[in-house]
PDB file of C-alpha atoms in Angstrom:
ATOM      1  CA  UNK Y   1       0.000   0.000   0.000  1.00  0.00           C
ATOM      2  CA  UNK Y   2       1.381   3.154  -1.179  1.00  0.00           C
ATOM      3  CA  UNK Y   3       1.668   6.033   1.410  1.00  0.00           C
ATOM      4  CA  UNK Y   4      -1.307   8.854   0.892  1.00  0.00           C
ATOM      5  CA  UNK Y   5       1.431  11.836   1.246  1.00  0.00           C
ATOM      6  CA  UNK Y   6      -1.667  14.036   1.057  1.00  0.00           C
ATOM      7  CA  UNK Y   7      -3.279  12.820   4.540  1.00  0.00           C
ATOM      8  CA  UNK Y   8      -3.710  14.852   7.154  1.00  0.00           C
ATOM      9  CA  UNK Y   9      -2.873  13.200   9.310  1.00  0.00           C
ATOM     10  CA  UNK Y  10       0.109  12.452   8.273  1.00  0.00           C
ATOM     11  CA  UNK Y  11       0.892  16.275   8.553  1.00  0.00           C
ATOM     12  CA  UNK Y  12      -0.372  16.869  11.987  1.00  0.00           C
ATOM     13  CA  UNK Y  13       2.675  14.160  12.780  1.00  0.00           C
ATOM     14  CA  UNK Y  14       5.340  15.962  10.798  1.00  0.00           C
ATOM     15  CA  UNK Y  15       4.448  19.117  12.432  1.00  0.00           C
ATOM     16  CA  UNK Y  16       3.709  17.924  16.014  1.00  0.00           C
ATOM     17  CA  UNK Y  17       7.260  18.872  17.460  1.00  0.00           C
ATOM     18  CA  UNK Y  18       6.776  22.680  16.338  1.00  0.00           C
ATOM     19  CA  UNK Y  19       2.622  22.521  17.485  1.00  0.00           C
ATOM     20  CA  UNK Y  20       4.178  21.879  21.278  1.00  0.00           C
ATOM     21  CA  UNK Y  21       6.722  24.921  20.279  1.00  0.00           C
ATOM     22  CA  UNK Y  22       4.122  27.259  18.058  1.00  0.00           C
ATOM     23  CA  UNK Y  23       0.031  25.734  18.980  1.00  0.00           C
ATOM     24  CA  UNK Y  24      -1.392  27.351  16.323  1.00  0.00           C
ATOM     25  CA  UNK Y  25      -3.676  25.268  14.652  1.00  0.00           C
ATOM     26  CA  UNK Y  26      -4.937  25.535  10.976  1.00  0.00           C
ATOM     27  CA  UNK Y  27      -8.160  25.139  11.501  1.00  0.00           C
ATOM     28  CA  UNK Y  28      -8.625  28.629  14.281  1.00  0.00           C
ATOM     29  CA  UNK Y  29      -6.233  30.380  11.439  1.00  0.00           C
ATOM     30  CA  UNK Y  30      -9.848  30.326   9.134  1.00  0.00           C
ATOM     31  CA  UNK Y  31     -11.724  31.568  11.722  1.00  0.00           C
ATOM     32  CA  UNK Y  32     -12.075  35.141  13.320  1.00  0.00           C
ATOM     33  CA  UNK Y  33     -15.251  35.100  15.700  1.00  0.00           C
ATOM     34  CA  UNK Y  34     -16.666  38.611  15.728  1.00  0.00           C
ATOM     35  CA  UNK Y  35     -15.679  38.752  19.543  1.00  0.00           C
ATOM     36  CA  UNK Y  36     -12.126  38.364  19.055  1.00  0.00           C
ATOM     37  CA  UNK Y  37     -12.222  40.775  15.582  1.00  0.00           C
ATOM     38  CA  UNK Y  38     -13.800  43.222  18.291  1.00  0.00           C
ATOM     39  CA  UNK Y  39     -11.524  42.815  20.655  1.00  0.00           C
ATOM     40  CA  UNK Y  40      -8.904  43.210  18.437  1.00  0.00           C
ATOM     41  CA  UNK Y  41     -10.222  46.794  17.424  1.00  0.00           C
ATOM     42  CA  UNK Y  42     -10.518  47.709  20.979  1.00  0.00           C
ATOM     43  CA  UNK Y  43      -6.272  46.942  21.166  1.00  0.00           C
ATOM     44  CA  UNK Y  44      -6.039  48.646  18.119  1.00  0.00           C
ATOM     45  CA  UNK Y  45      -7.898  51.868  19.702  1.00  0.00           C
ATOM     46  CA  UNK Y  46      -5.729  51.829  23.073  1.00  0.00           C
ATOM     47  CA  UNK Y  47      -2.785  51.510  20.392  1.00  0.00           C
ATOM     48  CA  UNK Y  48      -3.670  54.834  18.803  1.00  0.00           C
ATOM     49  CA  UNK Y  49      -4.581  56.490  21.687  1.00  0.00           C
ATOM     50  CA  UNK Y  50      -1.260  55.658  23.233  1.00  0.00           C
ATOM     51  CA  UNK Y  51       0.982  56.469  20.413  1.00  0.00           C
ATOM     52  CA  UNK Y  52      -0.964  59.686  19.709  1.00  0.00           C
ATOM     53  CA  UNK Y  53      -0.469  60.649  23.492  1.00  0.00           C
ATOM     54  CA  UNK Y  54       2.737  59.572  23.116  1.00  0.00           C
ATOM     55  CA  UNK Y  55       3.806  61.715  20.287  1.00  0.00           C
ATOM     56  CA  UNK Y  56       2.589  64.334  21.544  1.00  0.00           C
ATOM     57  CA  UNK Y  57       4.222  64.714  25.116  1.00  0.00           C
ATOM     58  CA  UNK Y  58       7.638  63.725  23.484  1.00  0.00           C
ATOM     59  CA  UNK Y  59       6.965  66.933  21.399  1.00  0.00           C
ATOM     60  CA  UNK Y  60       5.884  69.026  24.693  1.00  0.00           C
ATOM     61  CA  UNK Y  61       9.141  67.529  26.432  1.00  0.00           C
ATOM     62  CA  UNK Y  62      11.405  68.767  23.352  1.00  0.00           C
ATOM     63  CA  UNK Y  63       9.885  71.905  23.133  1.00  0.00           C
ATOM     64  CA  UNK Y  64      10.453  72.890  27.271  1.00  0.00           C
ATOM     65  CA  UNK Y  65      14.364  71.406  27.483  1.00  0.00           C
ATOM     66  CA  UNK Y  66      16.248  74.611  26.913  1.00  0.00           C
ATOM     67  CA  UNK Y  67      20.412  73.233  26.652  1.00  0.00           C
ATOM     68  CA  UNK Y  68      23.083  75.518  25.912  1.00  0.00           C
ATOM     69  CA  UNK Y  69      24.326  74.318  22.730  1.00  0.00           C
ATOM     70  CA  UNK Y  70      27.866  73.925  21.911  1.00  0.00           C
ATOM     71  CA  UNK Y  71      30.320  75.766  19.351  1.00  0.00           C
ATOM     72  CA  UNK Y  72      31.424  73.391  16.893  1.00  0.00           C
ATOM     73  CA  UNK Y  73      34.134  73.798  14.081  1.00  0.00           C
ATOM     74  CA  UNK Y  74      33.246  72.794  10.830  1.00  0.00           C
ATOM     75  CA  UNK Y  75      35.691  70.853   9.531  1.00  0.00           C
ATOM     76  CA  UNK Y  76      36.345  71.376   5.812  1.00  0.00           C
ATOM     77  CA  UNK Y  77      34.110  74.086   5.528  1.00  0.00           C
ATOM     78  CA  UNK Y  78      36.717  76.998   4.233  1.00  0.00           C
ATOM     79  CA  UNK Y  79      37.459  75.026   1.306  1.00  0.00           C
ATOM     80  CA  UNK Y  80      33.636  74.708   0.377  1.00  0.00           C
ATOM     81  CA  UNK Y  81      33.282  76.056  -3.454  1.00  0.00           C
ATOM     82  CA  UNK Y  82      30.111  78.630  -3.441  1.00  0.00           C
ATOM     83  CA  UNK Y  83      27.219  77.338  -4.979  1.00  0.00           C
ATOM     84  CA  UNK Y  84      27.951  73.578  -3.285  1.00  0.00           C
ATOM     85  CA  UNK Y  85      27.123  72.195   0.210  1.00  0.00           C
ATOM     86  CA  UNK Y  86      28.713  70.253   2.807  1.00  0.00           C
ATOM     87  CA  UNK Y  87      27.128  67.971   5.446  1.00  0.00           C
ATOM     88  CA  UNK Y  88      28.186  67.637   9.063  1.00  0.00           C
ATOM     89  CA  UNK Y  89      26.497  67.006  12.367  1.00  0.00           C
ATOM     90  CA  UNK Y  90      25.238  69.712  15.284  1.00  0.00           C
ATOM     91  CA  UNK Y  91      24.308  70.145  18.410  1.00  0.00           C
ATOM     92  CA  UNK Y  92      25.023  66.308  18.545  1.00  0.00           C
ATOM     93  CA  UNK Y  93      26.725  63.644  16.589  1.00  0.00           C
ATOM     94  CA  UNK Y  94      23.168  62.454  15.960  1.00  0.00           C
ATOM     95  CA  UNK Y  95      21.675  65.622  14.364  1.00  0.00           C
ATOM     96  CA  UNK Y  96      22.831  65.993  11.092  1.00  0.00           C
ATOM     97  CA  UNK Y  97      22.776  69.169   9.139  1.00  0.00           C
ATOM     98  CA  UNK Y  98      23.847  70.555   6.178  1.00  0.00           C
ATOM     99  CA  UNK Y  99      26.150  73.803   5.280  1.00  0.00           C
ATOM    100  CA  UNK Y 100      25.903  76.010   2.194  1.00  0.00           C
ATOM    101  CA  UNK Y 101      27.570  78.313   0.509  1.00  0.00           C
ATOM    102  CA  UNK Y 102      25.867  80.241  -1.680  1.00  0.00           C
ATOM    103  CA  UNK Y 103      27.011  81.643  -4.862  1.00  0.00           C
ATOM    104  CA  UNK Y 104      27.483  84.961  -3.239  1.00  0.00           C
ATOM    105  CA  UNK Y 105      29.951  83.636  -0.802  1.00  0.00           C
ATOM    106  CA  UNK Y 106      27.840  83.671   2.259  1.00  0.00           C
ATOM    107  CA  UNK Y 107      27.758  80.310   4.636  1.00  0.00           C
ATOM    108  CA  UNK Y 108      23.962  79.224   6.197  1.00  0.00           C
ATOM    109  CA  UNK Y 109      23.953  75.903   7.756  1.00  0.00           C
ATOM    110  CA  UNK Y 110      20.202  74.416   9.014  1.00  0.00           C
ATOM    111  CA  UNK Y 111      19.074  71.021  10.201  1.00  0.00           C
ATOM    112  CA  UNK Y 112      18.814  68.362   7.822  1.00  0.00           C
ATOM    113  CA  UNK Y 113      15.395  66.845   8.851  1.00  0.00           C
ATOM    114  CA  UNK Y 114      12.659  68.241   6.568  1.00  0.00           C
ATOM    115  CA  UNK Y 115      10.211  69.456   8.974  1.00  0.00           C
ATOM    116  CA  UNK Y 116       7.446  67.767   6.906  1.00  0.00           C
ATOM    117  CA  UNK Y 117       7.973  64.194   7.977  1.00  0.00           C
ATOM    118  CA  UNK Y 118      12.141  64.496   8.585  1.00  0.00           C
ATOM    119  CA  UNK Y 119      13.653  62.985   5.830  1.00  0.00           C
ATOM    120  CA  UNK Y 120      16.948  64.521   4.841  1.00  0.00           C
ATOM    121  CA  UNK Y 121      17.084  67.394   2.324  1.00  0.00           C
ATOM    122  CA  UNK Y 122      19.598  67.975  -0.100  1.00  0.00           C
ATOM    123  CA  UNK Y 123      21.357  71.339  -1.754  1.00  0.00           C
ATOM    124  CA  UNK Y 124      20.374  71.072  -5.286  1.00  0.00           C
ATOM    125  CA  UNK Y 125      23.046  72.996  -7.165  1.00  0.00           C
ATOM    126  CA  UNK Y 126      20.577  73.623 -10.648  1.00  0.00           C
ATOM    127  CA  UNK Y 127      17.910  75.182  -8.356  1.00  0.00           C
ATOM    128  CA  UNK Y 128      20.186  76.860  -5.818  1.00  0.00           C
ATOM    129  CA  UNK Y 129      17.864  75.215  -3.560  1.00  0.00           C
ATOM    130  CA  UNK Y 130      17.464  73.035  -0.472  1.00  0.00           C
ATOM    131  CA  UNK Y 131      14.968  70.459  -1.498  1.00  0.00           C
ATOM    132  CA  UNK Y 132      13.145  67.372   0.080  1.00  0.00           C
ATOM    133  CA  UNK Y 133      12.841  63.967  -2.334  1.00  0.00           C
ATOM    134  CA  UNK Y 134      10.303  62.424  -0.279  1.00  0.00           C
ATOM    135  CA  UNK Y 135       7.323  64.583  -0.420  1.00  0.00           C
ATOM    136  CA  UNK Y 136       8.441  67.402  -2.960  1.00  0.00           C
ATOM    137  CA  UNK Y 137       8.864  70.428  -0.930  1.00  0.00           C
ATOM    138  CA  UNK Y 138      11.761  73.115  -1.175  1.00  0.00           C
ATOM    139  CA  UNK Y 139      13.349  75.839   0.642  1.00  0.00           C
ATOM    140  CA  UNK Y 140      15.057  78.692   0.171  1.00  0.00           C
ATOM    141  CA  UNK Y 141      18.816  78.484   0.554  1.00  0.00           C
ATOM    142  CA  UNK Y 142      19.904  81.927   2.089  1.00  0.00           C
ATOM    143  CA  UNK Y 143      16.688  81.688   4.877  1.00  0.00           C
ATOM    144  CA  UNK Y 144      15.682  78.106   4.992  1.00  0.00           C
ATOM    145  CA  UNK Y 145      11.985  79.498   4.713  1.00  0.00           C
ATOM    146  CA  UNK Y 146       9.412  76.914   2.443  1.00  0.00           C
ATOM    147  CA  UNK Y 147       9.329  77.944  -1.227  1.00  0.00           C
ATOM    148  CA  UNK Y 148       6.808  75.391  -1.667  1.00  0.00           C
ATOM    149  CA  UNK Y 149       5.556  71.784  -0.831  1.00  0.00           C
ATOM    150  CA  UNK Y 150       4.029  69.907   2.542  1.00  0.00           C
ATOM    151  CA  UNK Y 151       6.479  71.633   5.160  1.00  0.00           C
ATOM    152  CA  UNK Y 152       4.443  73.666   7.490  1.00  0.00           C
ATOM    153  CA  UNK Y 153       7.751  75.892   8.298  1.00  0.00           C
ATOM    154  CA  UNK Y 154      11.355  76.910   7.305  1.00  0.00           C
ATOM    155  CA  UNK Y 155      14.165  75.070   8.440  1.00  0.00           C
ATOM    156  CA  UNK Y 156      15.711  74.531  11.581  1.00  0.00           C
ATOM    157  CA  UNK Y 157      18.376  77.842  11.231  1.00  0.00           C
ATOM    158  CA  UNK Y 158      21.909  76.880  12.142  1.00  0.00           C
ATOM    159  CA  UNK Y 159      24.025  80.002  13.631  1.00  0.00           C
ATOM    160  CA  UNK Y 160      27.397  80.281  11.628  1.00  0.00           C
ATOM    161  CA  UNK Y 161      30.329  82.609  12.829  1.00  0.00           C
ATOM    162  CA  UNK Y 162      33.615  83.274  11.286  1.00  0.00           C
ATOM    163  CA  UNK Y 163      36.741  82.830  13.178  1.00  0.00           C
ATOM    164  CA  UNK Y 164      40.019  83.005  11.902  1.00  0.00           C
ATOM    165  CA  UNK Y 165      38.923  82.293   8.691  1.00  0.00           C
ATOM    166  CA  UNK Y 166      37.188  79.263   9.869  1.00  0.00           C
ATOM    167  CA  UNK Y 167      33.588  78.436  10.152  1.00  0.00           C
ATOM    168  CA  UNK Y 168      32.290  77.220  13.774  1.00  0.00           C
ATOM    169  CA  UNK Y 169      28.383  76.892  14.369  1.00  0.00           C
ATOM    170  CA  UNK Y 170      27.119  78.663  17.150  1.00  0.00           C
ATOM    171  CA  UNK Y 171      23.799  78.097  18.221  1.00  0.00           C
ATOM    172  CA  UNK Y 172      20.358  76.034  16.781  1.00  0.00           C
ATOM    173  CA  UNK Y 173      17.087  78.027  16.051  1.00  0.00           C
ATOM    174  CA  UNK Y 174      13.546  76.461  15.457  1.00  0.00           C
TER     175      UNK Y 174
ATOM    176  CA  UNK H   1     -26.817  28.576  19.418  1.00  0.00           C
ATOM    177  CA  UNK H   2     -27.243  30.160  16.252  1.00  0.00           C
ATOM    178  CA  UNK H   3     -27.871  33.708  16.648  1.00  0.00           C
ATOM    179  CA  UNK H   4     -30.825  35.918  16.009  1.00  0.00           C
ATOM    180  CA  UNK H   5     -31.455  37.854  12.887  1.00  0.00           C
ATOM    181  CA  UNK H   6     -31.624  41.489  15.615  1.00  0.00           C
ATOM    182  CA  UNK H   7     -28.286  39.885  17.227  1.00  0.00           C
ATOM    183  CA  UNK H   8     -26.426  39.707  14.057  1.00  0.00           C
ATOM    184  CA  UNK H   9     -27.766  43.503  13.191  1.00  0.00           C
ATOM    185  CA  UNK H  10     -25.923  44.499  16.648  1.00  0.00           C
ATOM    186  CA  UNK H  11     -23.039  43.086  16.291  1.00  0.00           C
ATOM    187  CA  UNK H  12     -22.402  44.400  12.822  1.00  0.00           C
ATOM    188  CA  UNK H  13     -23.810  47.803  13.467  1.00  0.00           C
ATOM    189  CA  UNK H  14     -20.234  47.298  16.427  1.00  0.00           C
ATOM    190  CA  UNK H  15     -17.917  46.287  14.304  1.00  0.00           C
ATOM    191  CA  UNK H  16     -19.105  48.921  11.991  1.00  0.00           C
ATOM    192  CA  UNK H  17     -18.976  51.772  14.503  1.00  0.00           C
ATOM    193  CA  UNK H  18     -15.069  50.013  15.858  1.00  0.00           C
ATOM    194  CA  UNK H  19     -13.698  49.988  12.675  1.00  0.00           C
ATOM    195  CA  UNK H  20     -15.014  53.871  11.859  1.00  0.00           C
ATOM    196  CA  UNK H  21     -13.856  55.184  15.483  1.00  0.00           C
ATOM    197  CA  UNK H  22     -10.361  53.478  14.421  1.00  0.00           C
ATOM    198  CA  UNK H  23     -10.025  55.349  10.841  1.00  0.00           C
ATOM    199  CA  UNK H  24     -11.015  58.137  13.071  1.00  0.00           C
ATOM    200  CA  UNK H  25      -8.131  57.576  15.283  1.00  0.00           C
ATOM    201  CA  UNK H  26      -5.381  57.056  12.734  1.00  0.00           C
ATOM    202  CA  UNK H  27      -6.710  60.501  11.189  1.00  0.00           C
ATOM    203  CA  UNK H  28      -5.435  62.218  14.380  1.00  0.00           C
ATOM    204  CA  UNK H  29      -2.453  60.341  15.019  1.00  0.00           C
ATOM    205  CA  UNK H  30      -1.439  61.980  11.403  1.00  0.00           C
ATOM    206  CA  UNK H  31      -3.206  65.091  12.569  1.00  0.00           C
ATOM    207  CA  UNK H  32      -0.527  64.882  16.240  1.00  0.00           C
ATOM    208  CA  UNK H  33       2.148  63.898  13.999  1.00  0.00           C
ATOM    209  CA  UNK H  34       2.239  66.585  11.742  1.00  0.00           C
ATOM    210  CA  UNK H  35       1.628  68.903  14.672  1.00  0.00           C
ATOM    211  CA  UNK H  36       4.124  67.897  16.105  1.00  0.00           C
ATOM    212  CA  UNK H  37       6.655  68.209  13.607  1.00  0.00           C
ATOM    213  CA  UNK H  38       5.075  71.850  12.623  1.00  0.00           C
ATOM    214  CA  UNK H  39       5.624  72.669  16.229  1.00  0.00           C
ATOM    215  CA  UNK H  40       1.669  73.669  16.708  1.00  0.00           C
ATOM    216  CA  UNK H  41       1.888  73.005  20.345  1.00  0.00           C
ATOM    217  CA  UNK H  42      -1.677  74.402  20.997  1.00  0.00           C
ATOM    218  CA  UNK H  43      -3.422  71.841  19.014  1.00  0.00           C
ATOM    219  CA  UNK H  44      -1.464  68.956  20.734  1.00  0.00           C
ATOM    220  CA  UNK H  45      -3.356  68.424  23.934  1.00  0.00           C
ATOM    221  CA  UNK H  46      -7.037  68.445  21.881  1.00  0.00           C
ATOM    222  CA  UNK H  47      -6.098  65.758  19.435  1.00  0.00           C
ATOM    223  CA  UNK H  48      -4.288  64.316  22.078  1.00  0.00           C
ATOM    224  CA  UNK H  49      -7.972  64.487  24.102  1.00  0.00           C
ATOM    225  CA  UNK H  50     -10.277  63.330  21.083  1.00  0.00           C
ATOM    226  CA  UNK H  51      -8.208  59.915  20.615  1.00  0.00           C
ATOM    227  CA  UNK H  52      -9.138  59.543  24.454  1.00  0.00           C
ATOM    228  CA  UNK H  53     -12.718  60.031  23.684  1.00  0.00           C
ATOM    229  CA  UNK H  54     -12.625  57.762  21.216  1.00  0.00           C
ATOM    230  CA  UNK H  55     -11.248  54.888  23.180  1.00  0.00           C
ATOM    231  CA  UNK H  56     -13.281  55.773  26.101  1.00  0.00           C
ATOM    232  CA  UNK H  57     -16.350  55.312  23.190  1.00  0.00           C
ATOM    233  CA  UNK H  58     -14.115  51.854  21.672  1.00  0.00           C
ATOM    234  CA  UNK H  59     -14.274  50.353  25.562  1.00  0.00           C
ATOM    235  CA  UNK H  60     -17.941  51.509  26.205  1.00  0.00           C
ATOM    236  CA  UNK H  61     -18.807  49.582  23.020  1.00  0.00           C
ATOM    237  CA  UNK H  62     -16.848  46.663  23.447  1.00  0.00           C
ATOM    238  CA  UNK H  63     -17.778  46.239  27.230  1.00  0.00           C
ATOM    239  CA  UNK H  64     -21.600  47.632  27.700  1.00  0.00           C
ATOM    240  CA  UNK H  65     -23.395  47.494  24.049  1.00  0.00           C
ATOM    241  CA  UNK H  66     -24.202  44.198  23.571  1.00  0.00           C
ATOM    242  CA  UNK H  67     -27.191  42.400  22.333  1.00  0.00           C
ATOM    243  CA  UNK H  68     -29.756  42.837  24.923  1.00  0.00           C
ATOM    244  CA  UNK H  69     -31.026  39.444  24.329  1.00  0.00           C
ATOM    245  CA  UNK H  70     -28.058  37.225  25.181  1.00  0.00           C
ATOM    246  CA  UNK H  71     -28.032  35.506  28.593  1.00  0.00           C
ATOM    247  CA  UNK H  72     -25.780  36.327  31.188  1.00  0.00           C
ATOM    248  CA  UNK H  73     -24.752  33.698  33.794  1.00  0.00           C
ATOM    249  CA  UNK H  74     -22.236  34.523  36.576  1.00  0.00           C
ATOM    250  CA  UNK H  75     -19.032  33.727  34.109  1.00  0.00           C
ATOM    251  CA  UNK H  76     -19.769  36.031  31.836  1.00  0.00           C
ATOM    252  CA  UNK H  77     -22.742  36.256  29.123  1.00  0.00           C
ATOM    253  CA  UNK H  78     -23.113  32.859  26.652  1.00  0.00           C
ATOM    254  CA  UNK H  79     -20.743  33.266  23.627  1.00  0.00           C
TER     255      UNK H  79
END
């Protein structure tokens, strides 16, 4: 008699070892009852609820902490060609930003994060620009201020002094 | 116990209402987010106040509107 390699049962066997480690069976897999889909719904809810409260006291926390921010030298900032940018990092290793040089001369430096959803913007060089690839929005390279696009406001403004002919940031403004 | 056709009416008319109090939540969680990130402080706490309602309405539902014709025993009401 040829083995049925189709049976059930024969695959309830094969998979008994990982049942004892994983007991989910096939059959409950089919089958939401309208309790548990309700049930489920109600997690959902409480999920919501906590990630919008969430959100929005990590914003209220950010927005009371008041640190004096360090000076930071730019490194390889005085050989930045007008016209072209250079990225480094300020207040902290973690906050990226990006310096520019226009093609007047002048240095402005802002946060990186788009203040749409905070992906990183770029200098584009064509459109003497900052601009965002996500969601399409721009701002304006000497001010950081929104051109056009999603953003609801400019750029985080990075303070830039001369010193000796070198280029330290001085200060972060929102 | 098969259920009634008025049972079946309630329970949709819940999931119905859970699933449109959820889209209503994910709305504001954008609606925080973006506040957030546009540094609108002032709108925070009310968005922050109308997912709460809508939990509080999410529990209520789940917990207290239920088929009035389903029998209750002292573990709980017959599934």
């Amino acid at each position: 008699m040829t083995k049925n390699l189709s049976d059930e049962s024969d695959v309830r066997a094969a998979t008994a070892p990982y049942q004892a480690e994983f007991p989910y069976e096939r059959d409950e897999e089919a089958q939401v009852t309208r309790r548990e889909f309700c049930n489920f719904l109600g997690l959902t809810s409480a999920a919501l609820f906590v990630g919008a409260a969430g959100f929005a006291g990590k914003a209220a926390l950010d927005a009371r902490e008041s640190v004096s921010l360090p000076t930071a030298h730019i490194e390889g900032a005085e050989t930045l060609t007008p016209n072209s940018s250079l990225n480094f990092s300020y207040p902290t290793e973690r906050d990226s930003a990006i310096l520019i040089r226009t093609a007047d001369g002048a240095y402005h430096a802002y946060g990186q994060k788009c203040t749409h959803l905070s992906c990183p913007v770029y200098y584009s060089r064509a459109e003497q620009r900052l601009e965002c690839p996500c969601h399409e929005g721009a701002f304006d390279a000497a001010t950081g201020a929104v051109l056009y696009g999603p953003p609801p406001r400019g750029l985080d403004l990075i303070e830039v002094e001369t010193r000796d002919g070198q280029i330290w940031a001085t200060g972060r403004k929102s | 116990m098969r259920s009634k056709p008025g049972q079946i009416a309630v329970w949709q008319a819940r999931l119905i209402m859970l699933v449109m109090i959820n889209i209503a939540q994910l709305w504001i969680l954008a609606a925080t987010v973006d506040a957030a990130l546009a540094r609108h402080y002032s709108v925070l706490l009310p968005l922050v106040i109308a997912s709460g309602v809508c939990f509080a309405i999410t529990l209520s539902i789940i917990k207290w509107w239920r088929p009035t014709s389903r029998k209750k025993t002292s573990s709980g009401y017959i599934r």
